[in-house]
């Protein structure tokens, strides 16, 4: 299949590469030269613009930072939806507001374009390994078309419901993840302040009732887990500012549906403080720095 892939950052880059390795013809575009050069070095065809990337493509996949980027890519007179031939499959994998995803889906439906919101979980490791979890919103028929492509990038594909439902599932998950990372950080910092070896404490909690994904796969304390961003000075991974964005989306949504999410609200404030302290570009597990003594 000929696929246009727009947004080649920490997640989109490896996802596009997995489609390329699976034998699809990927026409890739990103505004950042550094991101495109990385992919070109691995044999992926680069496009000069998003319009260029969609020429002849049967599917368009986007992986962009936030709602405004997705809306400006697809909507409006010069947006991609106005340029695509009827029947072209549109899959947006970015984490954005459910309301934005619905807006894009409605505009796509008017143009006869099958469209899905398909945000992901699994981090950059999952993107590279092709083991992401997709949370999909949209029609069964669009998902049937997309499934062979999603299977090349992920290991789990969940149909959450109609347009926007994938995004709603995603913010519920990420609100829980943000809270879990703070709780895990607090517990590890408390143990360390009492002289416990963080490696030993991590193993105890991992195998006890405090066990969770952060302890299992993404330990925030440097020196405990070689594969975690904490081992690389919190470079790469899932940025604090992206987590802050997701927690903001969760709070906006909670306000709309009148849900009570007090820990989600507190988590948002803590990530905001961390970002204001200049750490927004670091992986979100660096939130542990709020609870550990400065070196
Ligand atoms: P990133 O910042 O590394 O990559 C985003 C890329 O989009 C950048 O390379 C940027 O140049 C490009 N871009 C922005 N606007 C563009 C446009 N108009 N046209 C073309 N390219 C454009 O971000 P990421 O970590 O890859 O995350 C992408 C999305 O995936 C976000 O919505 C994020 O919330 C979500 N997500 C990230 C992770 C993670 O672990 N990083 C995990 C799950 C979901």
Tab-separated table of C-alpha atoms and ligand atoms in Angstrom:
chain	number	residue	atom	x	y	z
A	1	UNK	CA	0.000	0.000	0.000
A	2	UNK	CA	1.138	3.578	-0.607
A	3	UNK	CA	0.955	5.428	2.723
A	4	UNK	CA	1.485	9.111	3.536
A	5	UNK	CA	2.943	9.441	7.052
A	6	UNK	CA	2.908	12.923	8.607
A	7	UNK	CA	4.821	13.592	11.858
A	8	UNK	CA	8.043	11.650	12.348
A	9	UNK	CA	8.935	12.453	15.952
A	10	UNK	CA	9.742	10.088	18.817
A	11	UNK	CA	6.650	8.002	18.008
A	12	UNK	CA	5.837	8.666	14.347
A	13	UNK	CA	9.420	7.992	13.167
A	14	UNK	CA	9.597	4.378	14.343
A	15	UNK	CA	5.938	3.735	13.389
A	16	UNK	CA	6.596	4.890	9.812
A	17	UNK	CA	9.734	2.783	9.748
A	18	UNK	CA	7.798	-0.355	10.756
A	19	UNK	CA	5.365	0.195	7.856
A	20	UNK	CA	8.327	0.661	5.503
A	21	UNK	CA	9.981	-2.518	6.813
A	22	UNK	CA	6.696	-4.396	6.280
A	23	UNK	CA	6.958	-3.603	2.562
A	24	UNK	CA	4.602	-0.619	2.261
A	25	UNK	CA	5.616	2.418	0.233
A	26	UNK	CA	5.823	5.189	2.832
A	27	UNK	CA	5.906	8.843	1.732
A	28	UNK	CA	6.949	10.640	4.897
A	29	UNK	CA	6.809	14.290	5.904
A	30	UNK	CA	7.771	16.290	8.999
A	31	UNK	CA	8.442	19.997	9.490
A	32	UNK	CA	11.651	19.112	11.340
A	33	UNK	CA	14.657	18.372	9.165
A	34	UNK	CA	16.321	16.331	11.909
A	35	UNK	CA	13.308	14.003	12.110
A	36	UNK	CA	13.153	13.462	8.346
A	37	UNK	CA	16.890	12.889	7.969
A	38	UNK	CA	16.779	10.066	10.504
A	39	UNK	CA	14.157	8.241	8.430
A	40	UNK	CA	15.772	8.972	5.075
A	41	UNK	CA	18.925	7.300	6.389
A	42	UNK	CA	16.846	4.120	6.828
A	43	UNK	CA	15.516	4.161	3.264
A	44	UNK	CA	12.108	5.830	3.741
A	45	UNK	CA	11.003	8.164	0.910
A	46	UNK	CA	10.701	11.786	2.015
A	47	UNK	CA	8.082	14.250	0.773
A	48	UNK	CA	8.623	18.017	0.552
A	49	UNK	CA	5.222	18.831	2.099
A	50	UNK	CA	2.097	17.130	3.450
A	51	UNK	CA	0.429	17.726	0.067
A	52	UNK	CA	3.356	16.057	-1.635
A	53	UNK	CA	3.212	13.107	0.778
A	54	UNK	CA	-0.439	12.273	-0.015
A	55	UNK	CA	0.035	12.095	-3.797
A	56	UNK	CA	-1.196	8.665	-4.898
A	57	UNK	CA	-1.563	7.480	-1.286
A	58	UNK	CA	-4.360	5.062	-0.323
A	59	UNK	CA	-3.954	5.894	3.359
A	60	UNK	CA	-2.801	8.889	5.399
A	61	UNK	CA	-1.469	8.427	8.930
A	62	UNK	CA	-0.634	11.349	11.200
A	63	UNK	CA	1.276	11.430	14.494
A	64	UNK	CA	1.393	15.077	15.612
A	65	UNK	CA	1.790	16.824	18.979
A	66	UNK	CA	-1.692	18.231	19.716
A	67	UNK	CA	-5.231	19.131	18.544
A	68	UNK	CA	-4.243	22.371	16.796
A	69	UNK	CA	-1.642	20.594	14.641
A	70	UNK	CA	-4.140	17.907	13.594
A	71	UNK	CA	-6.926	20.381	12.858
A	72	UNK	CA	-4.652	22.607	10.785
A	73	UNK	CA	-3.292	19.611	8.847
A	74	UNK	CA	-6.690	18.218	7.867
A	75	UNK	CA	-9.319	20.965	8.026
A	76	UNK	CA	-10.029	24.116	6.044
A	77	UNK	CA	-9.760	24.988	2.373
A	78	UNK	CA	-6.075	24.073	2.207
A	79	UNK	CA	-6.331	21.113	4.578
A	80	UNK	CA	-5.554	17.570	3.464
A	81	UNK	CA	-9.178	16.374	3.611
A	82	UNK	CA	-10.009	18.770	0.769
A	83	UNK	CA	-7.215	17.277	-1.326
A	84	UNK	CA	-7.752	13.528	-0.859
A	85	UNK	CA	-9.653	11.405	-3.386
A	86	UNK	CA	-12.849	9.756	-2.048
A	87	UNK	CA	-12.129	6.491	-0.272
A	88	UNK	CA	-8.664	7.436	1.021
A	89	UNK	CA	-8.263	6.074	4.549
A	90	UNK	CA	-7.381	8.667	7.220
A	91	UNK	CA	-5.908	7.529	10.551
A	92	UNK	CA	-4.849	10.049	13.175
A	93	UNK	CA	-2.724	8.440	15.905
A	94	UNK	CA	-1.927	11.667	17.805
A	95	UNK	CA	-3.342	12.212	21.298
A	96	UNK	CA	-5.797	15.093	20.900
A	97	UNK	CA	-9.134	16.300	22.279
A	98	UNK	CA	-12.020	13.949	21.500
A	99	UNK	CA	-13.912	17.023	20.238
A	100	UNK	CA	-11.157	17.714	17.649
A	101	UNK	CA	-11.149	14.061	16.565
A	102	UNK	CA	-14.926	14.237	16.047
A	103	UNK	CA	-14.550	17.462	14.020
A	104	UNK	CA	-12.013	15.795	11.711
A	105	UNK	CA	-14.192	12.647	11.418
A	106	UNK	CA	-17.271	14.699	10.501
A	107	UNK	CA	-15.369	16.649	7.843
A	108	UNK	CA	-13.921	13.385	6.492
A	109	UNK	CA	-17.394	11.794	6.311
A	110	UNK	CA	-18.649	14.731	4.203
A	111	UNK	CA	-15.805	14.048	1.737
A	112	UNK	CA	-16.405	10.261	1.686
A	113	UNK	CA	-13.164	9.469	3.502
A	114	UNK	CA	-13.099	6.603	6.037
A	115	UNK	CA	-11.530	8.075	9.182
A	116	UNK	CA	-10.342	6.825	12.571
A	117	UNK	CA	-8.906	8.335	15.720
A	118	UNK	CA	-6.331	5.750	16.829
A	119	UNK	CA	-4.169	7.100	19.658
A	120	UNK	CA	-1.587	4.757	21.091
A	121	UNK	CA	-0.062	3.559	24.311
A	122	UNK	CA	3.242	1.768	24.752
A	123	UNK	CA	5.792	4.578	24.516
A	124	UNK	CA	8.752	4.905	22.190
A	125	UNK	CA	9.857	1.343	23.050
A	126	UNK	CA	6.501	0.032	21.836
A	127	UNK	CA	6.681	2.207	18.713
A	128	UNK	CA	10.102	0.791	17.839
A	129	UNK	CA	9.173	-2.825	18.614
A	130	UNK	CA	5.820	-2.555	16.798
A	131	UNK	CA	3.963	-3.552	19.968
A	132	UNK	CA	1.818	-0.444	20.532
A	133	UNK	CA	-1.738	-0.609	21.842
A	134	UNK	CA	-4.195	1.237	19.570
A	135	UNK	CA	-7.414	2.686	21.036
A	136	UNK	CA	-9.658	3.206	18.076
A	137	UNK	CA	-12.691	5.426	17.535
A	138	UNK	CA	-14.719	5.214	14.320
A	139	UNK	CA	-16.753	2.861	12.131
A	140	UNK	CA	-16.231	-0.913	11.928
A	141	UNK	CA	-15.714	-0.619	8.167
A	142	UNK	CA	-12.910	1.966	8.539
A	143	UNK	CA	-11.273	-0.181	11.214
A	144	UNK	CA	-11.409	-3.226	8.919
A	145	UNK	CA	-9.488	-1.230	6.293
A	146	UNK	CA	-6.975	0.062	8.846
A	147	UNK	CA	-6.387	-3.170	10.760
A	148	UNK	CA	-3.645	-4.611	8.465
A	149	UNK	CA	-1.690	-1.343	8.845
A	150	UNK	CA	-2.243	-1.027	12.603
A	151	UNK	CA	-1.075	-4.639	13.022
A	152	UNK	CA	2.316	-3.695	11.558
A	153	UNK	CA	2.751	-1.025	14.251
A	154	UNK	CA	1.005	-2.542	17.249
A	155	UNK	CA	0.211	-5.724	19.130
A	156	UNK	CA	-3.198	-4.756	20.563
A	157	UNK	CA	-6.044	-3.061	18.732
A	158	UNK	CA	-9.106	-2.063	20.762
A	159	UNK	CA	-12.260	-0.635	19.202
A	160	UNK	CA	-13.398	1.832	21.896
A	161	UNK	CA	-16.502	3.074	20.041
A	162	UNK	CA	-17.581	5.801	17.607
A	163	UNK	CA	-15.443	8.760	16.434
A	164	UNK	CA	-13.622	10.352	19.397
A	165	UNK	CA	-13.941	7.256	21.625
A	166	UNK	CA	-10.301	6.275	21.060
A	167	UNK	CA	-9.238	9.680	22.393
A	168	UNK	CA	-11.492	9.377	25.430
A	169	UNK	CA	-10.020	5.949	26.279
A	170	UNK	CA	-6.529	7.385	25.826
A	171	UNK	CA	-6.982	10.293	28.273
A	172	UNK	CA	-8.477	7.963	30.890
A	173	UNK	CA	-5.412	5.738	30.544
A	174	UNK	CA	-2.913	8.608	30.601
A	175	UNK	CA	-4.550	10.301	33.572
A	176	UNK	CA	-4.063	7.030	35.458
A	177	UNK	CA	-0.458	6.742	34.199
A	178	UNK	CA	0.373	10.317	35.288
A	179	UNK	CA	-1.010	9.635	38.773
A	180	UNK	CA	0.787	6.259	38.998
A	181	UNK	CA	4.141	7.801	38.045
A	182	UNK	CA	3.802	10.436	40.781
A	183	UNK	CA	2.792	7.832	43.384
A	184	UNK	CA	5.650	5.554	42.360
A	185	UNK	CA	8.105	8.469	42.515
A	186	UNK	CA	6.922	9.491	45.994
A	187	UNK	CA	7.273	5.938	47.316
A	188	UNK	CA	10.770	5.483	45.857
A	189	UNK	CA	11.893	8.893	47.159
A	190	UNK	CA	10.528	8.077	50.628
A	191	UNK	CA	12.418	4.758	50.656
A	192	UNK	CA	15.636	6.411	49.438
A	193	UNK	CA	15.335	9.136	52.109
A	194	UNK	CA	15.288	6.293	54.642
A	195	UNK	CA	18.421	4.746	53.156
A	196	UNK	CA	16.727	1.890	51.276
A	197	UNK	CA	18.358	0.671	48.066
A	198	UNK	CA	15.939	1.854	45.311
A	199	UNK	CA	16.612	-1.322	43.323
A	200	UNK	CA	15.634	-3.558	46.243
A	201	UNK	CA	12.612	-1.400	47.144
A	202	UNK	CA	11.476	-1.383	43.496
A	203	UNK	CA	11.594	-5.166	43.375
A	204	UNK	CA	9.710	-5.475	46.688
A	205	UNK	CA	6.926	-3.142	45.516
A	206	UNK	CA	6.838	-4.635	42.013
A	207	UNK	CA	6.014	-8.029	43.510
A	208	UNK	CA	3.689	-6.616	46.192
A	209	UNK	CA	0.373	-4.813	46.143
A	210	UNK	CA	2.055	-1.570	44.950
A	211	UNK	CA	3.154	-3.249	41.689
A	212	UNK	CA	2.357	-1.180	38.582
A	213	UNK	CA	3.533	-0.394	35.034
A	214	UNK	CA	6.013	2.298	36.163
A	215	UNK	CA	7.819	-0.227	38.400
A	216	UNK	CA	7.532	-2.962	35.777
A	217	UNK	CA	8.698	-1.097	32.675
A	218	UNK	CA	9.583	2.533	33.368
A	219	UNK	CA	11.234	2.989	36.748
A	220	UNK	CA	11.721	6.745	37.387
A	221	UNK	CA	14.742	6.375	39.741
A	222	UNK	CA	18.122	6.577	37.944
A	223	UNK	CA	20.224	3.456	38.322
A	224	UNK	CA	17.364	0.980	38.696
A	225	UNK	CA	16.390	0.119	35.121
A	226	UNK	CA	18.850	0.313	32.224
A	227	UNK	CA	16.145	0.602	29.564
A	228	UNK	CA	14.141	3.403	31.213
A	229	UNK	CA	14.541	7.106	30.281
A	230	UNK	CA	15.878	7.643	33.855
A	231	UNK	CA	19.039	5.834	32.714
A	232	UNK	CA	19.567	8.384	29.898
A	233	UNK	CA	19.066	11.602	31.840
A	234	UNK	CA	15.333	11.428	30.964
A	235	UNK	CA	16.049	12.091	27.279
A	236	UNK	CA	13.543	10.902	24.626
A	237	UNK	CA	10.583	8.889	25.891
A	238	UNK	CA	7.287	10.651	26.651
A	239	UNK	CA	7.863	14.338	27.356
A	240	UNK	CA	6.606	16.058	30.525
A	241	UNK	CA	4.853	18.641	28.332
A	242	UNK	CA	3.014	15.879	26.444
A	243	UNK	CA	1.858	14.363	29.746
A	244	UNK	CA	0.796	17.845	30.849
A	245	UNK	CA	-1.201	18.172	27.627
A	246	UNK	CA	-2.959	14.819	28.224
A	247	UNK	CA	-3.806	15.692	31.831
A	248	UNK	CA	-5.191	19.023	30.596
A	249	UNK	CA	-7.363	17.162	28.058
A	250	UNK	CA	-8.601	14.886	30.855
A	251	UNK	CA	-9.525	17.874	33.047
A	252	UNK	CA	-11.296	19.680	30.178
A	253	UNK	CA	-13.238	16.529	29.427
A	254	UNK	CA	-14.075	15.982	33.116
A	255	UNK	CA	-15.442	19.541	33.263
A	256	UNK	CA	-17.609	18.890	30.195
A	257	UNK	CA	-19.148	15.672	31.533
A	258	UNK	CA	-19.136	16.866	35.192
A	259	UNK	CA	-16.886	13.994	36.370
A	260	UNK	CA	-14.835	14.255	39.590
A	261	UNK	CA	-11.099	13.721	38.905
A	262	UNK	CA	-9.324	15.285	41.911
A	263	UNK	CA	-6.104	13.251	41.613
A	264	UNK	CA	-5.996	13.951	37.870
A	265	UNK	CA	-6.220	17.672	38.685
A	266	UNK	CA	-3.444	17.475	41.269
A	267	UNK	CA	-1.254	15.450	38.892
A	268	UNK	CA	-1.757	18.142	36.207
A	269	UNK	CA	-0.626	20.838	38.666
A	270	UNK	CA	2.500	18.873	39.643
A	271	UNK	CA	3.519	18.271	36.015
A	272	UNK	CA	2.830	21.977	35.311
A	273	UNK	CA	5.154	22.990	38.181
A	274	UNK	CA	7.815	20.616	36.839
A	275	UNK	CA	7.433	22.088	33.362
A	276	UNK	CA	7.619	25.663	34.714
A	277	UNK	CA	10.862	24.684	36.442
A	278	UNK	CA	12.287	24.130	32.947
A	279	UNK	CA	11.871	20.356	32.717
A	280	UNK	CA	9.052	20.181	30.150
A	281	UNK	CA	11.329	18.585	27.553
A	282	UNK	CA	12.420	15.752	29.834
A	283	UNK	CA	10.600	12.417	29.945
A	284	UNK	CA	7.600	12.546	32.303
A	285	UNK	CA	9.234	10.108	34.752
A	286	UNK	CA	11.610	12.974	35.661
A	287	UNK	CA	8.721	14.138	37.896
A	288	UNK	CA	10.631	12.193	40.590
A	289	UNK	CA	12.976	15.213	40.722
A	290	UNK	CA	10.221	17.070	42.611
A	291	UNK	CA	10.614	14.569	45.443
A	292	UNK	CA	14.361	13.889	45.506
A	293	UNK	CA	17.136	16.099	46.940
A	294	UNK	CA	19.099	18.178	44.412
A	295	UNK	CA	22.567	16.700	43.756
B	1	LIG	P1	7.302	14.575	18.979
B	1	LIG	O1	7.262	15.976	19.421
B	1	LIG	O2	8.543	13.775	19.150
B	1	LIG	O3	6.902	14.478	17.414
B	1	LIG	C1	5.940	15.260	16.796
B	1	LIG	C2	6.464	15.591	15.388
B	1	LIG	O4	5.434	16.259	14.663
B	1	LIG	C3	7.674	16.520	15.410
B	1	LIG	O5	8.742	15.884	14.708
B	1	LIG	C4	7.178	17.772	14.679
B	1	LIG	O6	8.174	18.396	13.902
B	1	LIG	C5	6.081	17.202	13.809
B	1	LIG	N1	5.083	18.160	13.357
B	1	LIG	C6	4.404	19.085	14.064
B	1	LIG	N2	3.527	19.741	13.267
B	1	LIG	C7	3.673	19.217	12.017
B	1	LIG	C8	3.038	19.452	10.769
B	1	LIG	N3	2.085	20.376	10.621
B	1	LIG	N4	3.440	18.717	9.703
B	1	LIG	C9	4.390	17.786	9.831
B	1	LIG	N5	5.023	17.497	10.990
B	1	LIG	C10	4.657	18.211	12.072
B	1	LIG	O7	6.062	13.872	19.693
B	1	LIG	P2	5.845	12.306	19.911
B	1	LIG	O8	6.434	11.909	21.213
B	1	LIG	O9	6.210	11.572	18.675
B	1	LIG	O10	4.250	12.296	20.138
B	1	LIG	C11	3.358	12.417	19.038
B	1	LIG	C12	1.952	12.174	19.565
B	1	LIG	O11	1.883	10.880	20.169
B	1	LIG	C13	1.505	13.179	20.641
B	1	LIG	O12	0.151	13.492	20.445
B	1	LIG	C14	1.723	12.399	21.943
B	1	LIG	O13	0.849	12.846	22.972
B	1	LIG	C15	1.405	10.985	21.496
B	1	LIG	N6	2.066	9.916	22.282
B	1	LIG	C16	3.388	9.987	22.585
B	1	LIG	C17	3.984	8.942	23.310
B	1	LIG	C18	5.456	8.962	23.670
B	1	LIG	O14	5.881	8.091	24.465
B	1	LIG	N7	6.255	9.883	23.133
B	1	LIG	C19	3.215	7.833	23.687
B	1	LIG	C20	1.882	7.776	23.316
B	1	LIG	C21	1.313	8.833	22.597
